[in-house]
PDB file of C-alpha atoms in Angstrom:
ATOM      1  CA  MET A   1      -0.700  24.502 -15.775  1.00 40.00           C
ATOM      2  CA  ARG A   2      -3.660  26.584 -14.729  1.00 44.00           C
ATOM      3  CA  THR A   3      -5.478  25.495 -11.559  1.00 54.00           C
ATOM      4  CA  ALA A   4      -9.283  25.367 -11.197  1.00 58.00           C
ATOM      5  CA  ARG A   5      -9.076  28.465  -8.971  1.00 54.00           C
ATOM      6  CA  SER A   6      -7.060  30.465 -11.552  1.00 50.00           C
ATOM      7  CA  ARG A   7      -9.873  30.057 -14.037  1.00 61.00           C
ATOM      8  CA  MET A   8     -12.394  31.747 -11.793  1.00 66.00           C
ATOM      9  CA  PRO A   9     -13.300  35.524 -12.128  1.00 70.00           C
ATOM     10  CA  LYS A  10     -11.264  38.045 -10.137  1.00 70.00           C
ATOM     11  CA  SER A  11     -14.231  38.689  -7.844  1.00 71.00           C
ATOM     12  CA  PHE A  12     -14.372  35.042  -6.872  1.00 82.00           C
ATOM     13  CA  SER A  13     -13.751  34.253  -3.187  1.00 91.00           C
ATOM     14  CA  LEU A  14     -13.103  30.588  -2.410  1.00 92.00           C
ATOM     15  CA  GLU A  15     -13.352  31.260   1.342  1.00 90.00           C
ATOM     16  CA  GLU A  16     -16.826  32.792   0.945  1.00 93.00           C
ATOM     17  CA  ARG A  17     -18.102  30.031  -1.290  1.00 94.00           C
ATOM     18  CA  LEU A  18     -16.753  27.319   1.051  1.00 92.00           C
ATOM     19  CA  ALA A  19     -18.433  29.065   3.946  1.00 91.00           C
ATOM     20  CA  GLY A  20     -21.705  29.028   1.996  1.00 92.00           C
ATOM     21  CA  CYS A  21     -21.593  25.224   1.607  1.00 94.00           C
ATOM     22  CA  ALA A  22     -19.857  24.428   4.909  1.00 91.00           C
ATOM     23  CA  ARG A  23     -22.509  21.946   5.980  1.00 92.00           C
ATOM     24  CA  ALA A  24     -21.167  19.531   3.339  1.00 95.00           C
ATOM     25  CA  VAL A  25     -17.497  20.360   3.917  1.00 94.00           C
ATOM     26  CA  GLU A  26     -15.490  18.829   6.774  1.00 94.00           C
ATOM     27  CA  SER A  27     -12.765  21.239   7.786  1.00 90.00           C
ATOM     28  CA  GLN A  28     -11.353  19.024  10.582  1.00 92.00           C
ATOM     29  CA  PRO A  29     -11.407  15.533   9.053  1.00 95.00           C
ATOM     30  CA  GLY A  30      -8.853  14.244  11.513  1.00 95.00           C
ATOM     31  CA  SER A  31     -11.234  14.773  14.365  1.00 94.00           C
ATOM     32  CA  TRP A  32     -13.614  12.207  12.793  1.00 96.00           C
ATOM     33  CA  ALA A  33     -11.061   9.328  12.621  1.00 97.00           C
ATOM     34  CA  GLY A  34     -12.896   6.291  13.969  1.00 97.00           C
ATOM     35  CA  SER A  35     -16.261   8.009  13.873  1.00 97.00           C
ATOM     36  CA  TRP A  36     -17.002   8.527  10.166  1.00 98.00           C
ATOM     37  CA  ARG A  37     -19.895   6.060  10.198  1.00 98.00           C
ATOM     38  CA  ARG A  38     -21.757   8.576  12.384  1.00 97.00           C
ATOM     39  CA  TRP A  39     -20.882  11.707  10.428  1.00 96.00           C
ATOM     40  CA  ALA A  40     -23.817  14.019   9.815  1.00 93.00           C
ATOM     41  CA  PHE A  41     -24.492  17.505   8.413  1.00 85.00           C
ATOM     42  CA  GLN A  42     -23.611  19.957  11.098  1.00 75.00           C
ATOM     43  CA  GLU A  43     -26.175  22.305  12.598  1.00 65.00           C
ATOM     44  CA  GLU A  44     -26.307  25.777  11.085  1.00 60.00           C
ATOM     45  CA  SER A  45     -25.002  27.290  14.342  1.00 49.00           C
ATOM     46  CA  PHE A  46     -22.016  24.865  14.477  1.00 52.00           C
ATOM     47  CA  ALA A  47     -22.336  25.178  18.228  1.00 55.00           C
ATOM     48  CA  GLU A  48     -22.212  21.423  18.711  1.00 65.00           C
ATOM     49  CA  ARG A  49     -21.040  18.539  16.518  1.00 73.00           C
ATOM     50  CA  ALA A  50     -23.902  16.520  15.116  1.00 81.00           C
ATOM     51  CA  PHE A  51     -23.759  12.724  14.986  1.00 91.00           C
ATOM     52  CA  ARG A  52     -25.938  10.454  12.867  1.00 92.00           C
ATOM     53  CA  GLU A  53     -28.203   8.401  15.056  1.00 92.00           C
ATOM     54  CA  LYS A  54     -27.963   5.273  12.875  1.00 95.00           C
ATOM     55  CA  PRO A  55     -24.403   4.547  11.686  1.00 97.00           C
ATOM     56  CA  TYR A  56     -23.789   4.201   7.999  1.00 98.00           C
ATOM     57  CA  GLU A  57     -23.327   0.652   6.735  1.00 98.00           C
ATOM     58  CA  ARG A  58     -20.136   1.578   4.850  1.00 98.00           C
ATOM     59  CA  VAL A  59     -17.700   4.455   4.328  1.00 98.00           C
ATOM     60  CA  CYS A  60     -16.232   5.077   0.858  1.00 98.00           C
ATOM     61  CA  LEU A  61     -13.484   7.570  -0.014  1.00 98.00           C
ATOM     62  CA  ASP A  62     -13.537   9.101  -3.474  1.00 98.00           C
ATOM     63  CA  LEU A  63      -9.865  10.041  -3.610  1.00 98.00           C
ATOM     64  CA  GLY A  64      -9.242  12.869  -6.094  1.00 96.00           C
ATOM     65  CA  CYS A  65     -12.982  13.512  -6.428  1.00 96.00           C
ATOM     66  CA  GLY A  66     -12.807  16.401  -8.890  1.00 94.00           C
ATOM     67  CA  LYS A  67     -16.052  18.418  -8.977  1.00 95.00           C
ATOM     68  CA  GLY A  68     -17.890  15.710  -7.174  1.00 97.00           C
ATOM     69  CA  GLU A  69     -20.450  14.634  -9.823  1.00 96.00           C
ATOM     70  CA  TYR A  70     -19.588  10.984  -9.310  1.00 97.00           C
ATOM     71  CA  THR A  71     -19.401  11.289  -5.501  1.00 98.00           C
ATOM     72  CA  VAL A  72     -22.830  12.870  -5.192  1.00 98.00           C
ATOM     73  CA  ALA A  73     -24.455  10.491  -7.708  1.00 97.00           C
ATOM     74  CA  CYS A  74     -23.081   7.463  -5.855  1.00 98.00           C
ATOM     75  CA  ALA A  75     -24.241   8.906  -2.556  1.00 98.00           C
ATOM     76  CA  LYS A  76     -27.743   9.517  -3.959  1.00 97.00           C
ATOM     77  CA  ALA A  77     -27.939   5.893  -5.190  1.00 97.00           C
ATOM     78  CA  ASN A  78     -26.633   4.487  -1.859  1.00 97.00           C
ATOM     79  CA  PRO A  79     -28.266   6.329   1.069  1.00 97.00           C
ATOM     80  CA  ASP A  80     -26.922   3.978   3.664  1.00 97.00           C
ATOM     81  CA  VAL A  81     -23.295   4.609   2.620  1.00 98.00           C
ATOM     82  CA  LEU A  82     -21.214   7.690   3.482  1.00 98.00           C
ATOM     83  CA  PHE A  83     -19.211   9.007   0.502  1.00 98.00           C
ATOM     84  CA  ILE A  84     -16.252  11.234   1.328  1.00 98.00           C
ATOM     85  CA  GLY A  85     -14.868  13.262  -1.580  1.00 98.00           C
ATOM     86  CA  LEU A  86     -11.292  14.406  -1.103  1.00 98.00           C
ATOM     87  CA  ASP A  87      -9.358  16.731  -3.440  1.00 96.00           C
ATOM     88  CA  ILE A  88      -6.347  18.994  -3.426  1.00 94.00           C
ATOM     89  CA  GLU A  89      -8.298  21.656  -5.372  1.00 95.00           C
ATOM     90  CA  GLY A  90     -10.482  23.859  -3.149  1.00 94.00           C
ATOM     91  CA  VAL A  91     -12.703  24.845  -6.045  1.00 95.00           C
ATOM     92  CA  CYS A  92     -13.446  21.199  -6.775  1.00 95.00           C
ATOM     93  CA  VAL A  93     -14.370  20.633  -3.120  1.00 96.00           C
ATOM     94  CA  MET A  94     -16.592  23.710  -3.215  1.00 97.00           C
ATOM     95  CA  ARG A  95     -18.325  22.469  -6.386  1.00 96.00           C
ATOM     96  CA  GLY A  96     -18.955  19.030  -4.915  1.00 97.00           C
ATOM     97  CA  ALA A  97     -20.320  20.402  -1.668  1.00 97.00           C
ATOM     98  CA  GLU A  98     -22.596  22.827  -3.502  1.00 97.00           C
ATOM     99  CA  ARG A  99     -23.894  20.007  -5.644  1.00 97.00           C
ATOM    100  CA  ALA A 100     -24.614  17.820  -2.619  1.00 97.00           C
ATOM    101  CA  LEU A 101     -26.606  20.640  -0.955  1.00 96.00           C
ATOM    102  CA  ALA A 102     -28.432  21.584  -4.148  1.00 97.00           C
ATOM    103  CA  GLU A 103     -29.504  17.968  -4.715  1.00 97.00           C
ATOM    104  CA  GLY A 104     -30.400  17.362  -1.062  1.00 96.00           C
ATOM    105  CA  VAL A 105     -27.853  14.631  -0.619  1.00 97.00           C
ATOM    106  CA  SER A 106     -26.852  14.328   3.017  1.00 95.00           C
ATOM    107  CA  ASN A 107     -24.561  11.323   2.839  1.00 97.00           C
ATOM    108  CA  ALA A 108     -21.804  13.030   0.811  1.00 98.00           C
ATOM    109  CA  VAL A 109     -19.125  15.180   2.500  1.00 97.00           C
ATOM    110  CA  PHE A 110     -16.150  16.908   0.939  1.00 97.00           C
ATOM    111  CA  VAL A 111     -12.630  17.483   2.302  1.00 97.00           C
ATOM    112  CA  PHE A 112     -10.100  20.008   0.953  1.00 94.00           C
ATOM    113  CA  GLU A 113      -6.482  18.867   1.477  1.00 91.00           C
ATOM    114  CA  GLU A 114      -3.759  20.854  -0.325  1.00 88.00           C
ATOM    115  CA  ASN A 115      -0.933  18.369   0.509  1.00 86.00           C
ATOM    116  CA  PRO A 116      -0.806  15.735  -2.230  1.00 82.00           C
ATOM    117  CA  ASP A 117       1.275  13.497   0.091  1.00 85.00           C
ATOM    118  CA  LEU A 118      -1.531  13.297   2.650  1.00 86.00           C
ATOM    119  CA  ASP A 119      -1.184  10.460   5.155  1.00 92.00           C
ATOM    120  CA  LEU A 120      -4.720   8.932   5.208  1.00 96.00           C
ATOM    121  CA  SER A 121      -4.003   7.445   8.615  1.00 96.00           C
ATOM    122  CA  THR A 122      -4.292  11.007  10.110  1.00 95.00           C
ATOM    123  CA  MET A 123      -7.894  11.136   8.839  1.00 97.00           C
ATOM    124  CA  PHE A 124      -9.164   7.563   9.189  1.00 98.00           C
ATOM    125  CA  ALA A 125      -8.833   4.897  11.863  1.00 98.00           C
ATOM    126  CA  PRO A 126      -7.361   1.490  10.954  1.00 97.00           C
ATOM    127  CA  GLY A 127      -9.879  -0.531   8.966  1.00 97.00           C
ATOM    128  CA  GLU A 128     -12.383   2.358   8.739  1.00 98.00           C
ATOM    129  CA  LEU A 129     -12.777   2.550   4.908  1.00 98.00           C
ATOM    130  CA  ASP A 130     -14.707  -0.009   2.971  1.00 98.00           C
ATOM    131  CA  ALA A 131     -13.614   1.397  -0.386  1.00 98.00           C
ATOM    132  CA  ILE A 132     -11.113   3.800  -1.955  1.00 98.00           C
ATOM    133  CA  LEU A 133     -12.358   4.994  -5.382  1.00 98.00           C
ATOM    134  CA  LEU A 134      -9.800   6.375  -7.862  1.00 98.00           C
ATOM    135  CA  ASN A 135     -11.731   7.971 -10.712  1.00 96.00           C
ATOM    136  CA  PHE A 136      -9.700   9.343 -13.622  1.00 96.00           C
ATOM    137  CA  SER A 137      -6.874  10.352 -11.376  1.00 94.00           C
ATOM    138  CA  THR A 138      -3.885  12.246 -12.846  1.00 94.00           C
ATOM    139  CA  PRO A 139      -1.708   9.714 -14.715  1.00 96.00           C
ATOM    140  CA  PHE A 140       1.662  11.550 -14.330  1.00 96.00           C
ATOM    141  CA  PRO A 141       3.159   9.764 -17.352  1.00 95.00           C
ATOM    142  CA  LYS A 142       6.830  10.584 -16.763  1.00 95.00           C
ATOM    143  CA  LYS A 143       9.060   8.149 -14.897  1.00 96.00           C
ATOM    144  CA  LYS A 144      10.259  10.730 -12.407  1.00 96.00           C
ATOM    145  CA  LYS A 145       6.717  11.502 -11.328  1.00 96.00           C
ATOM    146  CA  ALA A 146       5.574   7.911 -10.893  1.00 97.00           C
ATOM    147  CA  PRO A 147       5.449   8.171  -7.062  1.00 96.00           C
ATOM    148  CA  LEU A 148       2.714  10.818  -7.456  1.00 95.00           C
ATOM    149  CA  ARG A 149       0.336   8.270  -9.012  1.00 97.00           C
ATOM    150  CA  LEU A 150      -2.422   7.220  -6.650  1.00 97.00           C
ATOM    151  CA  THR A 151      -1.692   3.575  -7.544  1.00 98.00           C
ATOM    152  CA  TYR A 152       2.095   3.729  -6.856  1.00 98.00           C
ATOM    153  CA  VAL A 153       3.114   0.892  -4.527  1.00 97.00           C
ATOM    154  CA  ASP A 154       3.897   3.181  -1.541  1.00 96.00           C
ATOM    155  CA  ARG A 155       0.370   4.611  -1.765  1.00 97.00           C
ATOM    156  CA  LEU A 156      -1.196   1.181  -2.109  1.00 97.00           C
ATOM    157  CA  MET A 157       0.650   0.098   1.037  1.00 96.00           C
ATOM    158  CA  ALA A 158      -0.678   3.091   2.941  1.00 96.00           C
ATOM    159  CA  TYR A 159      -4.225   2.269   1.826  1.00 97.00           C
ATOM    160  CA  ARG A 160      -3.946  -1.155   3.488  1.00 96.00           C
ATOM    161  CA  ALA A 161      -3.754   0.467   6.901  1.00 95.00           C
ATOM    162  CA  VAL A 162      -7.120   2.218   6.606  1.00 97.00           C
ATOM    163  CA  LEU A 163      -9.052  -0.422   4.545  1.00 97.00           C
ATOM    164  CA  ALA A 164     -11.480  -2.745   6.339  1.00 97.00           C
ATOM    165  CA  GLU A 165     -11.090  -6.479   5.925  1.00 94.00           C
ATOM    166  CA  GLY A 166     -12.426  -7.144   2.443  1.00 95.00           C
ATOM    167  CA  GLY A 167     -12.189  -3.430   1.641  1.00 97.00           C
ATOM    168  CA  MET A 168     -11.281  -2.604  -1.943  1.00 98.00           C
ATOM    169  CA  VAL A 169      -9.429  -0.164  -4.198  1.00 98.00           C
ATOM    170  CA  ARG A 170     -11.256   0.558  -7.380  1.00 98.00           C
ATOM    171  CA  LEU A 171      -9.688   2.321 -10.432  1.00 98.00           C
ATOM    172  CA  ARG A 172     -11.452   3.852 -13.381  1.00 98.00           C
ATOM    173  CA  THR A 173      -9.316   5.552 -16.085  1.00 98.00           C
ATOM    174  CA  ASP A 174      -9.107   6.346 -19.772  1.00 97.00           C
ATOM    175  CA  SER A 175      -5.470   5.303 -19.676  1.00 97.00           C
ATOM    176  CA  GLN A 176      -4.622   1.693 -20.537  1.00 97.00           C
ATOM    177  CA  PRO A 177      -0.916   2.373 -19.609  1.00 97.00           C
ATOM    178  CA  LEU A 178      -1.943   3.661 -16.156  1.00 98.00           C
ATOM    179  CA  ARG A 179      -4.186   0.624 -15.599  1.00 98.00           C
ATOM    180  CA  ASP A 180      -1.460  -1.825 -16.650  1.00 98.00           C
ATOM    181  CA  PHE A 181       1.192  -0.042 -14.590  1.00 98.00           C
ATOM    182  CA  SER A 182      -1.192  -0.144 -11.594  1.00 98.00           C
ATOM    183  CA  LEU A 183      -1.561  -3.922 -11.931  1.00 98.00           C
ATOM    184  CA  THR A 184       2.202  -4.342 -11.434  1.00 98.00           C
ATOM    185  CA  GLN A 185       1.967  -2.181  -8.231  1.00 98.00           C
ATOM    186  CA  LEU A 186      -0.952  -4.231  -6.864  1.00 98.00           C
ATOM    187  CA  GLU A 187       1.170  -7.360  -7.105  1.00 96.00           C
ATOM    188  CA  LEU A 188       4.078  -5.641  -5.250  1.00 96.00           C
ATOM    189  CA  ALA A 189       1.735  -4.320  -2.542  1.00 96.00           C
ATOM    190  CA  GLY A 190       0.096  -7.678  -1.904  1.00 96.00           C
ATOM    191  CA  TYR A 191      -3.367  -7.111  -3.399  1.00 97.00           C
ATOM    192  CA  GLU A 192      -5.662  -9.624  -5.046  1.00 97.00           C
ATOM    193  CA  VAL A 193      -7.432  -8.444  -8.185  1.00 98.00           C
ATOM    194  CA  ARG A 194     -11.153  -9.163  -8.092  1.00 98.00           C
ATOM    195  CA  TRP A 195     -11.792  -8.048 -11.635  1.00 98.00           C
ATOM    196  CA  CYS A 196      -9.991  -6.195 -14.402  1.00 98.00           C
ATOM    197  CA  THR A 197     -11.565  -4.951 -17.600  1.00 98.00           C
ATOM    198  CA  ASP A 198     -10.996  -2.925 -20.711  1.00 97.00           C
ATOM    199  CA  ASP A 199     -14.501  -1.553 -20.505  1.00 97.00           C
ATOM    200  CA  VAL A 200     -15.884  -0.686 -17.058  1.00 97.00           C
ATOM    201  CA  ARG A 201     -19.011   0.914 -18.551  1.00 95.00           C
ATOM    202  CA  ALA A 202     -19.917  -2.404 -20.224  1.00 96.00           C
ATOM    203  CA  MET A 203     -19.587  -4.174 -16.864  1.00 97.00           C
ATOM    204  CA  PHE A 204     -21.510  -1.574 -14.896  1.00 96.00           C
ATOM    205  CA  PRO A 205     -23.825   0.183 -17.373  1.00 96.00           C
ATOM    206  CA  GLU A 206     -25.975   1.766 -14.628  1.00 94.00           C
ATOM    207  CA  GLU A 207     -23.064   3.272 -12.715  1.00 95.00           C
ATOM    208  CA  PRO A 208     -22.979   7.074 -12.399  1.00 95.00           C
ATOM    209  CA  TRP A 209     -20.811   9.040 -14.770  1.00 94.00           C
ATOM    210  CA  SER A 210     -18.099  11.440 -13.643  1.00 92.00           C
ATOM    211  CA  GLY A 211     -17.333  14.717 -15.386  1.00 90.00           C
ATOM    212  CA  TYR A 212     -14.062  13.375 -16.767  1.00 91.00           C
ATOM    213  CA  GLU A 213     -15.741  10.214 -18.027  1.00 94.00           C
ATOM    214  CA  ASN A 214     -18.297  12.245 -19.983  1.00 94.00           C
ATOM    215  CA  LYS A 215     -15.562  14.462 -21.420  1.00 94.00           C
ATOM    216  CA  LEU A 216     -13.147  11.731 -22.416  1.00 95.00           C
ATOM    217  CA  VAL A 217     -15.687   9.143 -23.715  1.00 95.00           C
ATOM    218  CA  ALA A 218     -16.927  11.932 -25.985  1.00 95.00           C
ATOM    219  CA  GLN A 219     -13.407  12.094 -27.401  1.00 95.00           C
ATOM    220  CA  GLY A 220     -13.362   8.341 -28.069  1.00 95.00           C
ATOM    221  CA  ALA A 221     -12.108   6.873 -24.792  1.00 96.00           C
ATOM    222  CA  THR A 222     -13.210   3.637 -23.213  1.00 95.00           C
ATOM    223  CA  VAL A 223     -12.836   3.201 -19.479  1.00 97.00           C
ATOM    224  CA  TYR A 224     -10.237   0.767 -18.150  1.00 98.00           C
ATOM    225  CA  GLY A 225     -10.366  -0.376 -14.596  1.00 98.00           C
ATOM    226  CA  PHE A 226     -10.053  -2.938 -11.853  1.00 98.00           C
ATOM    227  CA  GLU A 227     -11.098  -3.745  -8.323  1.00 98.00           C
ATOM    228  CA  ALA A 228      -8.584  -5.180  -5.871  1.00 98.00           C
ATOM    229  CA  THR A 229      -8.356  -6.032  -2.184  1.00 98.00           C
ATOM    230  CA  PRO A 230      -5.369  -6.660   0.148  1.00 96.00           C
ATOM    231  CA  ARG A 231      -4.629 -10.357   0.400  1.00 90.00           C
ATOM    232  CA  ILE A 232      -5.789 -11.795   3.719  1.00 78.00           C
ATOM    233  CA  PRO A 233      -4.586 -13.725   5.633  1.00 73.00           C
ATOM    234  CA  GLY A 234      -0.905 -13.024   5.698  1.00 73.00           C
ATOM    235  CA  PRO A 235       1.427 -10.205   6.709  1.00 75.00           C
ATOM    236  CA  ASP A 236       1.876  -7.031   4.732  1.00 83.00           C
ATOM    237  CA  PRO A 237       4.691  -7.248   2.205  1.00 87.00           C
ATOM    238  CA  GLU A 238       8.087  -6.104   3.454  1.00 85.00           C
ATOM    239  CA  ASN A 239      11.335  -4.973   1.755  1.00 90.00           C
ATOM    240  CA  ILE A 240       9.516  -4.261  -1.481  1.00 93.00           C
ATOM    241  CA  VAL A 241      11.720  -3.831  -4.516  1.00 94.00           C
ATOM    242  CA  GLN A 242      10.298  -1.843  -7.386  1.00 96.00           C
ATOM    243  CA  THR A 243      10.583  -4.017 -10.481  1.00 92.00           C
ATOM    244  CA  ALA A 244       8.139  -2.420 -12.863  1.00 97.00           C
ATOM    245  CA  PRO A 245       8.952   0.067 -15.647  1.00 97.00           C
ATOM    246  CA  LEU A 246       7.903   3.450 -14.316  1.00 98.00           C
ATOM    247  CA  SER A 247       7.362   5.506 -17.465  1.00 97.00           C
ATOM    248  CA  LEU A 248       3.832   5.058 -18.865  1.00 97.00           C
ATOM    249  CA  VAL A 249       5.384   5.069 -22.296  1.00 95.00           C
ATOM    250  CA  SER A 250       6.539   1.560 -21.471  1.00 95.00           C
ATOM    251  CA  TYR A 251       2.912   0.383 -21.370  1.00 96.00           C
ATOM    252  CA  LEU A 252       1.727   1.797 -24.704  1.00 95.00           C
ATOM    253  CA  PRO A 253       1.002  -0.743 -27.403  1.00 91.00           C
ATOM    254  CA  GLU A 254       3.826  -1.249 -29.959  1.00 88.00           C
ATOM    255  CA  ASP A 255       1.574  -0.264 -32.838  1.00 89.00           C
ATOM    256  CA  ILE A 256       1.115   3.377 -31.876  1.00 90.00           C
ATOM    257  CA  GLU A 257       0.419   4.467 -35.491  1.00 89.00           C
ATOM    258  CA  ASN A 258      -2.934   2.710 -35.334  1.00 89.00           C
ATOM    259  CA  LEU A 259      -3.741   3.778 -31.792  1.00 92.00           C
ATOM    260  CA  GLU A 260      -7.257   5.186 -32.172  1.00 92.00           C
ATOM    261  CA  TYR A 261      -7.375   6.913 -28.806  1.00 96.00           C
ATOM    262  CA  VAL A 262      -4.401   8.476 -27.060  1.00 96.00           C
ATOM    263  CA  PRO A 263      -4.752   8.509 -23.224  1.00 95.00           C
ATOM    264  CA  HIS A 264      -5.159  11.941 -21.629  1.00 91.00           C
ATOM    265  CA  GLY A 265      -1.810  13.474 -20.840  1.00 91.00           C
ATOM    266  CA  MET A 266       0.132  11.349 -23.336  1.00 95.00           C
ATOM    267  CA  GLN A 267      -0.714  13.084 -26.605  1.00 94.00           C
ATOM    268  CA  GLY A 268       2.659  14.877 -26.820  1.00 92.00           C
ATOM    269  CA  CYS A 269       4.814  11.788 -26.313  1.00 90.00           C
ATOM    270  CA  VAL A 270       2.752   9.680 -28.761  1.00 93.00           C
ATOM    271  CA  GLU A 271       3.061  12.408 -31.451  1.00 93.00           C
ATOM    272  CA  ASN A 272       6.825  12.501 -30.864  1.00 92.00           C
ATOM    273  CA  MET A 273       7.113   8.719 -31.143  1.00 91.00           C
ATOM    274  CA  ARG A 274       5.056   8.626 -34.326  1.00 92.00           C
ATOM    275  CA  GLY A 275       7.240  11.420 -35.770  1.00 92.00           C
ATOM    276  CA  ARG A 276      10.398   9.617 -34.852  1.00 90.00           C
ATOM    277  CA  ARG A 277       9.282   6.427 -36.569  1.00 90.00           C
ATOM    278  CA  ALA A 278       8.247   8.336 -39.679  1.00 90.00           C
ATOM    279  CA  ASN A 279      11.600  10.012 -39.893  1.00 93.00           C
ATOM    280  CA  ARG A 280      13.495   6.787 -39.560  1.00 91.00           C
ATOM    281  CA  ARG A 281      11.380   5.105 -42.248  1.00 90.00           C
ATOM    282  CA  ALA A 282      11.925   8.071 -44.605  1.00 91.00           C
ATOM    283  CA  LYS A 283      15.706   7.671 -44.131  1.00 92.00           C
ATOM    284  CA  GLY A 284      15.588   3.921 -44.616  1.00 91.00           C
ATOM    285  CA  LEU A 285      16.702   3.266 -41.016  1.00 92.00           C
ATOM    286  CA  PRO A 286      15.595   0.304 -38.884  1.00 88.00           C
ATOM    287  CA  GLU A 287      12.209   0.739 -37.155  1.00 80.00           C
ATOM    288  CA  TRP A 288      12.385   2.669 -33.878  1.00 78.00           C
ATOM    289  CA  THR A 289      10.806   0.932 -30.875  1.00 82.00           C
ATOM    290  CA  ARG A 290       9.497   2.470 -27.705  1.00 80.00           C
ATOM    291  CA  PRO A 291      11.788   2.334 -24.681  1.00 80.00           C
ATOM    292  CA  ILE A 292      11.097   0.266 -21.623  1.00 88.00           C
ATOM    293  CA  ILE A 293      12.023   2.522 -18.724  1.00 92.00           C
TER     294      ILE A 293
END
């Protein structure tokens, strides 16, 4: 699969472009752990670290921020909140930072982290985040890649450590299977679901759009989602046993022939399932049903 960087012209220099928007990029995020509420654009000379005089009211992490359209739009609409966009693609971080600077948004900062298994506790102090936003994150449909999903139980447990009391995890996705899988993981990780919907846009019509939402809605998608918070009071769950089916195929509706929209990343498996059913019908064999794995 081609990366965002591989699609750039040969003359493109990520290092130069990041340097050009460095005021909106935090290259040492770990050094701000416990102090993010006072993060500020750094001086051009970078001689001294700048701190915001009035702390932000809240700190929100847009985890897997993509090109930052949603991050910057949310920051513009909420000037008293710091929005941190984090992505494993340097080009995406660059795009987000350039957008923030171009639109004069000073409460959005972007972080480039190549390691997909990043431990957020190295970047944030306990209870420092008021929200973790998961917008159209990669679904990783196959069973063997389930631990890479940002809503897998191990990751949800890690989020508990950096979320403030009452802090929330919020998912928006075109994938009903990913949303439904995620609900099983919330239960395992000891979260309480505040709301869950088959149409986030209907619930929040004025909310900013992300690049992926624009693209996928144009293809016929609706946006599934939820908001959940760790259950308090009570200890964190221990000795968790994974009981949920891990393949997203298991969460597809049984009637896939009439599925009007196929979630991003699942087109191939749905076509294979449809073909298998058609072949069995043509041979007079019993109807094939999707596996639960």
